[in-house]
């Protein structure tokens, strides 16, 4: 079977790491996400996160559960003593604040995340300073796909 540029093979199966680089949506310098599933009914999404830099990425918490599967490279949370490496599954309990770090020497990390609810970005005082939910993620995708010529509606294939 053949797949389209977004790696979608029919409606239900996709090549997660796409051949077309444009499918990756920039979210910060050297940080991208690859949308797989936008759940606008229950509020949540699945994506790959790709990071090609080291250091602190964000301090945040989630009101709902998050499941992660590390595909490539490694990363960790400052609040824990473990390192999430390729092949590992990570559970993020609702309400836990953590600080995502990619260590020097990791050229690239790619992790699948299933995120329920939202990303709540917090400062050192634990005050929420920014957030992302399924709707803001869709908006970012629309702007990116429009800007690179795929068209804003390109994101629609990921929305359920
Ligand atoms: Fe998290």
Coordinates of C-alpha atoms and ligand atoms in Angstrom, one line a residue:
X1 CA 0.0 0.0 0.0
X2 CA 1.1 3.5 -0.6
X3 CA 1.0 6.4 1.8
X4 CA 0.4 10.1 1.3
X5 CA 3.0 12.8 2.1
X6 CA 1.9 12.9 5.7
X7 CA 2.6 9.2 6.0
X8 CA -1.1 8.3 6.3
X9 CA -1.9 4.9 4.9
X10 CA -5.6 5.0 4.4
X11 CA -7.5 6.5 7.4
X12 CA -6.3 4.4 10.3
X13 CA -2.6 3.7 9.9
X14 CA 0.3 6.1 9.4
X15 CA 4.1 5.9 9.1
X16 CA 4.8 7.8 12.3
X17 CA 8.2 9.3 11.2
X18 CA 7.2 10.9 7.9
X19 CA 9.3 11.0 4.7
X20 CA 8.2 14.6 4.1
X21 CA 10.0 16.9 6.5
X22 CA 7.3 19.5 6.1
X23 CA 4.9 17.4 8.2
X24 CA 7.0 18.3 11.3
X25 CA 5.6 21.4 12.9
X26 CA 8.2 23.8 14.5
X27 CA 7.3 24.7 18.1
X28 CA 10.6 26.2 19.3
X29 CA 14.1 26.5 17.9
X30 CA 15.3 22.9 17.1
X31 CA 12.1 21.5 18.5
X32 CA 9.2 20.0 16.4
X33 CA 6.1 18.0 16.8
X34 CA 4.6 15.6 14.3
X35 CA 0.8 15.4 14.7
X36 CA -0.8 12.0 14.6
X37 CA -4.2 12.4 16.3
X38 CA -6.2 15.4 17.5
X39 CA -9.0 14.4 19.8
X40 CA -11.4 17.4 19.8
X41 CA -14.2 15.6 21.6
X42 CA -12.4 14.4 24.7
X43 CA -9.6 16.9 24.6
X44 CA -6.2 15.5 23.9
X45 CA -3.7 14.5 21.2
X46 CA -1.0 12.2 20.1
X47 CA 2.2 13.4 18.5
X48 CA 5.9 12.7 18.2
X49 CA 8.2 15.3 19.8
X50 CA 11.5 15.7 18.1
X51 CA 14.3 17.7 19.8
X52 CA 17.7 18.5 18.3
X53 CA 19.2 20.6 21.1
X54 CA 20.3 20.1 24.7
X55 CA 19.2 21.8 27.9
X56 CA 15.9 22.6 29.6
X57 CA 13.0 22.5 27.2
X58 CA 10.1 23.3 29.5
X59 CA 8.7 23.1 33.1
X60 CA 5.1 22.0 33.0
X61 CA 2.4 19.8 34.3
X62 CA -0.8 18.2 32.9
X63 CA -4.3 18.0 34.4
X64 CA -4.7 14.6 32.8
X65 CA -2.5 11.5 32.3
X66 CA 0.3 11.4 29.7
X67 CA 1.9 8.3 28.2
X68 CA 5.2 8.4 26.4
X69 CA 7.3 6.0 24.4
X70 CA 10.9 6.9 23.6
X71 CA 11.7 6.1 20.0
X72 CA 15.2 7.6 19.7
X73 CA 17.7 9.3 22.0
X74 CA 17.0 10.1 25.6
X75 CA 15.7 12.7 28.0
X76 CA 14.9 13.1 31.6
X77 CA 13.0 15.2 34.2
X78 CA 14.9 17.2 36.7
X79 CA 12.5 16.0 39.4
X80 CA 13.3 12.3 38.8
X81 CA 16.5 10.2 38.9
X82 CA 15.8 8.1 35.9
X83 CA 16.6 8.7 32.2
X84 CA 14.0 7.9 29.6
X85 CA 15.9 6.0 26.8
X86 CA 14.9 4.6 23.4
X87 CA 12.5 1.7 24.0
X88 CA 11.2 3.0 27.3
X89 CA 7.6 3.7 28.3
X90 CA 6.9 6.7 30.6
X91 CA 3.8 7.5 32.6
X92 CA 3.2 11.1 33.7
X93 CA 0.6 11.2 36.5
X94 CA -1.9 14.1 36.4
X95 CA -0.8 17.1 38.5
X96 CA 2.9 16.3 38.6
X97 CA 5.1 19.3 37.7
X98 CA 8.3 18.3 35.8
X99 CA 11.1 19.9 33.9
X100 CA 12.1 18.3 30.6
X101 CA 15.8 18.2 29.9
X102 CA 17.8 16.7 27.0
X103 CA 21.4 16.1 28.0
X104 CA 24.4 17.3 26.0
X105 CA 25.6 14.6 23.7
X106 CA 22.1 13.6 22.6
X107 CA 22.0 14.7 19.0
X108 CA 18.3 13.9 18.6
X109 CA 15.4 12.6 20.6
X110 CA 12.1 11.5 19.3
X111 CA 9.3 10.5 21.7
X112 CA 5.7 9.5 21.1
X113 CA 3.3 11.2 23.6
X114 CA -0.3 10.6 24.2
X115 CA -1.4 13.8 26.1
X116 CA -4.8 14.1 27.8
X117 CA -6.1 17.6 28.5
X118 CA -3.3 20.1 28.2
X119 CA 0.2 21.1 28.7
X120 CA 0.4 23.8 31.5
X121 CA 3.7 25.6 31.4
X122 CA 4.7 27.0 34.8
X123 CA 7.4 29.2 36.2
X124 CA 9.5 28.6 39.3
X125 CA 6.5 29.8 41.5
X126 CA 4.3 27.1 39.8
X127 CA 2.2 29.8 38.3
X128 CA 0.8 28.9 34.8
X129 CA 2.5 31.2 32.2
X130 CA 1.3 29.4 29.0
X131 CA -0.8 26.4 27.9
X132 CA -1.4 24.2 25.0
X133 CA -4.4 22.1 24.3
X134 CA -5.8 20.2 21.3
X135 CA -7.1 23.4 19.8
X136 CA -4.0 25.5 20.1
X137 CA -2.0 22.6 18.6
X138 CA -4.4 22.5 15.7
X139 CA -4.1 26.2 15.2
X140 CA -0.3 26.0 15.1
X141 CA -0.5 23.2 12.5
X142 CA -2.9 25.2 10.4
X143 CA -0.5 28.2 10.3
X144 CA 2.5 26.1 9.6
X145 CA 0.9 24.0 6.8
X146 CA -0.5 27.2 5.3
X147 CA 2.9 28.9 5.5
X148 CA 4.8 26.1 3.8
X149 CA 2.2 25.7 1.0
X150 CA 0.5 22.4 2.0
X151 CA -2.6 24.4 3.0
X152 CA -4.3 25.0 6.3
X153 CA -6.7 22.1 5.7
X154 CA -3.8 19.7 5.7
X155 CA -4.2 19.3 9.4
X156 CA -7.8 18.0 9.0
X157 CA -6.6 14.4 8.4
X158 CA -5.4 14.3 12.0
X159 CA -8.6 15.5 13.6
X160 CA -11.1 13.0 14.8
Ligands
LIG1 FE1 5.0 16.2 30.8

